[in-house]
Coordinates of C-alpha atoms and ligand atoms in Angstrom, one line a residue:
X11 CA 39.6 88.9 13.5
X12 CA 36.5 90.6 15.1
X13 CA 34.4 93.1 13.3
X14 CA 35.5 96.7 13.3
X15 CA 33.3 99.8 13.0
X16 CA 34.6 101.9 10.3
X17 CA 32.1 104.9 10.6
X18 CA 28.9 104.7 12.7
X19 CA 26.9 101.8 11.5
X20 CA 29.3 100.6 8.9
X21 CA 31.5 97.5 9.8
X22 CA 34.2 95.6 8.4
X23 CA 33.1 91.8 8.7
X24 CA 35.6 90.1 6.5
X25 CA 38.2 87.4 7.0
X26 CA 42.0 87.5 7.4
X27 CA 43.8 84.8 5.3
X28 CA 47.2 84.6 7.1
X29 CA 48.5 81.5 5.3
X30 CA 47.9 82.1 1.6
X31 CA 51.3 82.4 -0.1
X32 CA 50.3 82.1 -3.8
X33 CA 47.3 84.2 -5.2
X34 CA 46.8 82.7 -8.6
X35 CA 50.4 83.1 -9.5
X36 CA 51.1 86.3 -7.4
X37 CA 53.3 85.5 -4.3
X38 CA 51.5 86.8 -1.1
X39 CA 54.3 86.4 1.7
X40 CA 52.1 88.5 4.0
X41 CA 48.9 86.8 3.3
X42 CA 45.8 88.8 2.5
X43 CA 42.3 89.8 3.7
X44 CA 38.9 89.3 1.9
X45 CA 37.0 92.3 3.1
X46 CA 33.3 92.3 3.4
X47 CA 31.3 95.3 4.9
X48 CA 28.0 95.5 6.8
X49 CA 25.7 98.6 6.6
X50 CA 23.3 98.9 9.3
X51 CA 20.3 101.0 8.2
X52 CA 16.6 100.5 7.6
X53 CA 17.6 98.1 5.0
X54 CA 20.7 96.1 6.4
X55 CA 23.1 95.6 3.6
X56 CA 26.1 93.3 3.1
X57 CA 28.8 94.5 0.6
X58 CA 30.6 91.6 -1.0
X59 CA 31.3 88.3 0.7
X60 CA 34.7 86.4 1.2
X61 CA 36.4 83.3 -0.3
X62 CA 34.3 80.1 0.2
X63 CA 36.3 78.5 2.9
X64 CA 36.0 81.7 5.1
X65 CA 32.1 82.0 4.8
X66 CA 31.6 80.8 8.3
X67 CA 33.9 83.4 9.7
X68 CA 32.1 86.1 7.7
X69 CA 28.8 84.9 9.2
X70 CA 30.2 84.7 12.7
X71 CA 31.4 88.4 12.3
X72 CA 28.0 89.5 11.1
X73 CA 26.3 87.6 14.0
X74 CA 28.3 89.5 16.5
X75 CA 26.5 92.7 15.3
X76 CA 23.1 91.4 14.0
X77 CA 21.3 88.3 13.2
X78 CA 22.4 87.5 9.6
X79 CA 18.8 86.7 8.8
X80 CA 18.0 90.4 9.2
X81 CA 20.3 91.3 6.1
X82 CA 17.9 92.7 3.6
X83 CA 20.2 93.3 0.6
X84 CA 23.4 91.9 -0.6
X85 CA 25.6 93.8 -3.1
X86 CA 28.2 92.1 -5.3
X87 CA 30.7 94.4 -6.6
X88 CA 32.7 91.8 -8.3
X89 CA 32.3 88.1 -9.3
X90 CA 35.8 86.7 -8.7
X91 CA 35.6 83.9 -6.2
X92 CA 37.7 85.5 -3.5
X93 CA 34.6 87.9 -3.1
X94 CA 31.8 85.7 -4.3
X95 CA 32.7 82.3 -3.1
X96 CA 30.9 82.9 0.2
X97 CA 27.7 83.9 -1.5
X98 CA 26.0 80.3 -1.5
X99 CA 26.6 80.0 2.1
X100 CA 25.5 83.6 2.9
X101 CA 22.4 83.4 0.8
X102 CA 21.4 80.1 2.2
X103 CA 21.6 81.5 5.7
X104 CA 19.9 84.9 5.2
X105 CA 17.2 83.6 2.7
X106 CA 17.7 82.6 -1.0
X107 CA 15.1 85.4 -2.1
X108 CA 16.9 88.4 -0.7
X109 CA 17.6 91.0 -3.4
X110 CA 21.3 90.5 -4.8
X111 CA 22.5 93.7 -6.4
X112 CA 25.2 93.6 -9.1
X113 CA 26.1 95.0 -12.4
X114 CA 24.5 93.5 -15.6
X115 CA 27.8 91.7 -16.2
X116 CA 27.9 90.6 -12.7
X117 CA 24.5 88.8 -13.1
X118 CA 25.7 87.0 -16.2
X119 CA 29.1 86.1 -14.5
X120 CA 27.6 85.0 -11.2
X121 CA 25.1 82.8 -13.0
X122 CA 28.1 81.1 -14.7
X123 CA 29.7 80.5 -11.2
X124 CA 26.7 79.4 -9.3
X125 CA 23.6 77.4 -10.3
X126 CA 21.3 79.0 -7.7
X127 CA 18.4 81.1 -9.0
X128 CA 19.0 84.2 -6.8
X129 CA 16.9 87.2 -6.9
X130 CA 19.2 89.1 -9.0
X131 CA 18.6 92.9 -9.2
X132 CA 21.0 94.2 -11.9
X133 CA 21.9 98.0 -11.5
X134 CA 22.9 100.6 -14.1
X135 CA 25.9 102.8 -13.9
X136 CA 24.9 105.7 -11.6
X137 CA 21.9 103.7 -10.3
X138 CA 20.9 104.6 -6.7
X139 CA 19.6 102.3 -3.9
X140 CA 18.0 103.9 -1.0
X141 CA 18.9 102.2 2.3
X142 CA 17.0 104.5 4.7
X143 CA 19.3 107.2 6.1
X144 CA 21.9 106.4 3.5
X145 CA 22.0 105.8 -0.3
X146 CA 24.2 103.7 -2.3
X147 CA 25.3 104.8 -5.8
X148 CA 26.7 102.2 -8.2
X149 CA 29.5 103.1 -10.5
X150 CA 30.4 100.6 -13.2
X151 CA 34.2 100.1 -13.5
X152 CA 34.4 97.7 -16.4
X153 CA 37.8 95.9 -16.7
X154 CA 38.9 97.2 -13.5
X155 CA 39.6 94.4 -13.4
X156 CA 36.8 92.2 -14.6
X157 CA 34.0 93.1 -16.9
X158 CA 31.5 92.8 -13.9
X159 CA 33.5 95.2 -11.6
X160 CA 31.7 98.1 -10.0
X161 CA 32.1 100.5 -7.1
X162 CA 29.4 101.3 -4.5
X163 CA 29.5 104.8 -3.0
X164 CA 27.8 106.1 0.1
X165 CA 27.2 109.8 -0.4
X166 CA 26.1 110.6 3.1
X167 CA 29.5 109.1 4.5
X168 CA 31.6 110.0 1.5
X169 CA 32.8 106.5 1.6
X170 CA 33.6 104.2 -1.4
X171 CA 33.5 100.5 -1.6
X172 CA 36.0 100.2 -4.2
X173 CA 36.1 96.4 -4.8
X174 CA 39.6 95.1 -5.9
X175 CA 40.9 98.6 -6.6
X176 CA 43.2 100.3 -4.0
X177 CA 43.7 96.9 -2.4
X178 CA 46.8 95.3 -1.1
X179 CA 47.6 91.7 -0.3
X180 CA 48.3 92.0 3.5
X181 CA 47.3 90.1 6.5
X182 CA 47.7 91.8 9.8
X183 CA 46.0 93.0 13.0
X184 CA 45.7 96.6 11.5
X185 CA 42.6 97.6 9.5
X186 CA 43.3 101.3 8.5
X187 CA 46.1 103.2 6.8
X188 CA 46.9 105.2 9.9
X189 CA 47.7 102.0 11.8
X190 CA 50.3 100.9 9.0
X191 CA 52.0 104.0 7.9
X192 CA 54.4 103.8 5.0
X193 CA 54.7 99.9 5.4
X194 CA 51.6 99.4 3.4
X195 CA 53.0 101.2 0.3
X196 CA 55.1 98.3 -1.2
X197 CA 52.1 96.1 -1.1
X198 CA 49.9 98.6 -2.6
X199 CA 52.4 99.1 -5.5
X200 CA 52.9 95.4 -5.9
X201 CA 49.1 95.0 -6.1
X202 CA 48.7 97.6 -8.8
X203 CA 51.7 96.1 -10.8
X204 CA 50.2 92.6 -10.9
X205 CA 46.6 93.2 -10.9
X206 CA 45.8 96.5 -12.6
X207 CA 48.8 97.4 -14.8
X208 CA 47.1 95.8 -18.0
X209 CA 44.4 98.2 -17.3
X210 CA 46.5 101.3 -16.8
X211 CA 44.8 103.5 -19.3
X212 CA 41.4 102.7 -17.9
X213 CA 42.6 103.5 -14.4
X214 CA 44.0 106.7 -15.5
X215 CA 40.7 107.7 -17.1
X216 CA 38.8 106.6 -13.9
X217 CA 41.1 108.7 -11.6
X218 CA 40.7 111.6 -14.0
X219 CA 36.9 111.2 -14.0
X220 CA 36.8 111.0 -10.3
X221 CA 38.9 114.1 -9.9
X222 CA 36.6 116.2 -12.4
X223 CA 33.4 114.9 -10.8
X224 CA 34.7 116.4 -7.6
X225 CA 33.4 113.1 -5.8
X226 CA 34.0 113.7 -2.2
X227 CA 35.8 110.7 -0.6
X228 CA 36.7 110.4 3.0
X229 CA 37.2 106.8 3.1
X230 CA 38.1 104.1 0.6
X231 CA 37.0 100.4 1.6
X232 CA 38.8 98.1 -0.8
X233 CA 38.2 94.3 -0.8
X234 CA 41.8 93.4 0.2
X235 CA 44.0 94.8 3.0
X236 CA 43.7 98.0 4.9
X237 CA 41.1 100.8 4.6
X238 CA 42.2 104.2 3.6
X239 CA 40.7 106.7 5.9
X240 CA 43.8 109.1 6.8
X241 CA 44.4 110.3 3.4
X242 CA 42.5 108.6 0.6
X243 CA 43.7 111.0 -1.9
X244 CA 47.1 109.7 -1.5
X245 CA 46.4 106.3 -2.9
X246 CA 44.2 107.7 -5.8
X247 CA 47.1 109.9 -6.8
X248 CA 49.5 107.0 -6.5
X249 CA 47.2 105.1 -8.8
X250 CA 47.4 108.1 -11.4
X251 CA 51.2 108.1 -11.0
X252 CA 51.6 104.3 -11.5
X253 CA 49.2 104.3 -14.4
X254 CA 51.3 106.9 -16.3
X255 CA 54.3 104.5 -15.7
X256 CA 56.8 107.6 -16.0
X257 CA 60.1 105.9 -16.3
X258 CA 62.9 106.4 -13.8
X259 CA 66.5 106.2 -14.5
X260 CA 66.4 102.6 -13.4
X261 CA 67.1 99.3 -15.3
X262 CA 65.8 95.9 -14.2
X263 CA 68.1 93.0 -15.1
X264 CA 66.1 89.9 -15.1
X265 CA 67.7 86.5 -15.6
X266 CA 68.3 82.9 -14.9
X267 CA 71.4 81.1 -15.1
X268 CA 72.8 77.5 -15.2
X269 CA 76.5 77.6 -14.6
X270 CA 76.8 81.3 -13.4
X271 CA 77.8 82.5 -17.0
X272 CA 74.6 84.5 -17.6
X273 CA 74.8 85.7 -14.0
X274 CA 78.3 87.0 -14.7
X275 CA 77.1 88.9 -17.6
X276 CA 74.0 90.2 -15.5
X277 CA 76.5 91.4 -12.9
X278 CA 78.8 93.2 -15.4
X279 CA 75.8 94.8 -17.1
X280 CA 74.8 96.2 -13.6
X281 CA 78.3 97.7 -13.0
X282 CA 78.0 99.3 -16.5
X283 CA 74.6 100.9 -15.5
X284 CA 76.0 101.8 -12.3
X285 CA 78.8 103.7 -13.8
X286 CA 76.3 106.0 -15.5
X287 CA 74.5 106.6 -12.3
X288 CA 71.5 104.4 -13.2
X289 CA 69.8 102.4 -10.6
X290 CA 70.5 98.8 -11.6
X291 CA 68.4 95.8 -10.1
X292 CA 69.8 92.4 -11.1
X293 CA 67.0 90.0 -10.3
X294 CA 67.5 86.1 -10.4
X295 CA 64.3 84.5 -11.4
X296 CA 64.7 81.7 -8.7
X297 CA 65.4 84.3 -6.0
X298 CA 62.9 86.7 -7.0
X299 CA 59.2 86.0 -7.6
X300 CA 57.7 87.1 -11.1
X301 CA 55.2 89.2 -9.2
X302 CA 58.1 91.0 -7.4
X303 CA 60.0 91.5 -10.6
X304 CA 57.0 93.1 -12.4
X305 CA 56.6 95.4 -9.4
X306 CA 60.3 96.7 -9.9
X307 CA 59.7 97.1 -13.7
X308 CA 56.7 99.3 -13.1
X309 CA 58.9 102.4 -12.8
X310 CA 61.9 101.3 -14.6
X311 CA 63.1 102.9 -17.9
X312 CA 64.9 99.8 -19.1
X313 CA 64.6 96.0 -19.0
X314 CA 67.4 93.6 -19.7
X315 CA 66.5 90.0 -20.0
X316 CA 69.1 87.2 -19.8
X317 CA 68.8 83.4 -20.4
X318 CA 71.1 80.6 -21.1
X319 CA 70.2 78.6 -24.1
X320 CA 68.8 75.3 -22.8
X321 CA 67.6 72.5 -25.1
X322 CA 67.6 74.8 -28.0
X323 CA 65.2 77.2 -26.2
X324 CA 64.9 79.6 -23.3
X325 CA 65.5 78.6 -19.6
X326 CA 61.9 77.8 -18.4
X327 CA 61.8 80.6 -15.7
X328 CA 62.6 83.2 -18.3
X329 CA 59.9 82.0 -20.7
X330 CA 57.5 82.0 -17.8
X331 CA 58.4 85.6 -16.9
X332 CA 58.3 86.9 -20.4
X333 CA 54.7 85.3 -20.8
X334 CA 53.6 87.1 -17.5
X335 CA 55.2 90.5 -18.6
X336 CA 53.6 90.3 -22.0
X337 CA 50.2 89.8 -20.4
X338 CA 50.4 92.8 -18.2
X339 CA 51.3 95.1 -21.1
X340 CA 53.7 97.6 -19.5
X341 CA 54.5 100.9 -21.3
X342 CA 57.2 101.1 -23.7
X343 CA 60.8 100.6 -22.3
X344 CA 64.2 100.3 -23.6
X345 CA 65.3 96.6 -23.7
X346 CA 68.2 94.1 -24.5
X347 CA 68.7 90.6 -24.2
X348 CA 71.9 88.5 -23.2
X349 CA 72.8 85.1 -22.2
X350 CA 75.5 82.3 -22.4
X351 CA 75.0 79.4 -24.7
X352 CA 77.1 76.0 -25.5
X353 CA 76.6 75.0 -29.1
X354 CA 73.1 76.3 -30.6
X355 CA 72.5 79.6 -28.8
X356 CA 69.0 80.4 -29.6
X357 CA 68.1 82.2 -26.3
X358 CA 69.0 85.8 -27.3
X359 CA 67.1 85.5 -30.4
X360 CA 64.0 84.2 -28.7
X361 CA 64.1 86.8 -26.0
X362 CA 64.4 89.5 -28.6
X363 CA 61.3 88.3 -30.3
X364 CA 59.4 88.3 -27.2
X365 CA 60.6 91.8 -26.3
X366 CA 59.5 93.0 -29.6
X367 CA 56.1 91.5 -29.2
X368 CA 55.9 93.5 -26.0
X369 CA 56.7 96.6 -28.0
X370 CA 59.9 97.3 -25.9
X371 CA 62.7 99.2 -27.9
X372 CA 65.5 97.0 -28.5
X373 CA 68.6 99.0 -28.1
X374 CA 71.2 96.4 -29.0
X375 CA 71.1 93.2 -30.9
X376 CA 71.8 91.3 -27.9
X377 CA 74.8 90.0 -26.1
X378 CA 75.4 86.1 -26.6
X379 CA 78.6 84.4 -25.5
X380 CA 79.8 80.9 -25.8
X381 CA 80.2 79.0 -22.5
X382 CA 82.1 81.1 -19.9
X383 CA 82.6 84.8 -20.3
X384 CA 86.3 86.0 -20.4
X385 CA 87.6 89.5 -19.8
X386 CA 86.4 90.8 -23.3
X387 CA 83.0 89.4 -22.8
X388 CA 82.7 91.0 -19.4
X389 CA 83.7 94.3 -20.8
X390 CA 81.1 93.8 -23.6
X391 CA 78.5 93.3 -20.9
X392 CA 79.8 96.3 -19.0
X393 CA 79.5 98.4 -22.1
X394 CA 75.9 97.1 -22.8
X395 CA 75.1 98.4 -19.3
X396 CA 76.7 101.8 -20.2
X397 CA 74.9 102.0 -23.4
X398 CA 71.5 101.4 -21.7
X399 CA 72.4 103.9 -18.9
X400 CA 73.2 106.6 -21.5
X401 CA 70.1 106.0 -23.5
X402 CA 68.1 106.4 -20.3
X403 CA 69.6 109.8 -19.7
X404 CA 68.1 110.9 -23.0
X405 CA 64.6 109.8 -22.1
Ligands
FEO23 FE1 40.1 90.2 -5.3 FE2 39.4 90.2 -8.5 O1 39.4 89.6 -6.9

């Protein structure tokens, strides 16, 4: 992918990763991009780099615009290696002594990734760097989503380099929101649910602060996916909405099954929910990736978790999912457990324990049935679905 001019003198020079399908446990069926940006000014400035194996592509893109050796400053908005992995190659090419601007935590974290003694220039929140015709203002965004994260803002262009925030894992020929239309929104929501949900209260504070500051933003350039230039307020507002996690009348039934008994319960629960007018999403964990399930949970009011008892414990995919869910700390939701067992039957109790630790509200002691559900057990599952649907109506 060739460099693209975003506004006069500011270019996308990143790399498209068409083939990545697993981004540290997050499924990326449409690949991703590692966005880096070049500002041509009196001081030529590179914003972020790319994953290590794409460093030559970044340098080739820069070389189509300017000799990389003419870069004066490098800005590292975030240490994670999908954005810093290219730094050693870039610094070697442009000159190891070139100033490298980052947050104070960025300096500490970069030094723990790379042995090179670069010319670090740590910046304060609100610090300003004059590039000539333009200035960069640095805004620390600690824990959005790493301690080192920061944004860089070009006041003269009303353009925000937002690091991971407002990104999406999407690889395609499009570089801008107006080229993608609505198709980008599922990826933006999935990205929020999997990368930023844990920090939702901080996102909300940031969105409110940016709104109060009246910071003019015409363009948002994230480190992944497309650039928001048509209506950047739309993604900022979406972040506010997703952070609030206002529950819809929707229930996610997440489960795995050995011999379809737990699946039959899931389907009966879904029918009961449906009967109350609740949107029911039964999601089998070997058909739906954990990162897609968490995206569905983002705006759901209820979560039902089902597992057969296997070797006196949970089915492995269910434990995997509950661990992932617990780490992302979603807002309080109504919850219940269900599952089939043969002789010991620990699964429902174990799920309940996990759901309580997640601080979900258990609406029912849980439905456990021995071996294969008969008509009465199917009716019990249907009624559990109804009970959850009726409770959601009262929310
Ligand atoms: Fe895209 Fe936190 O790295």
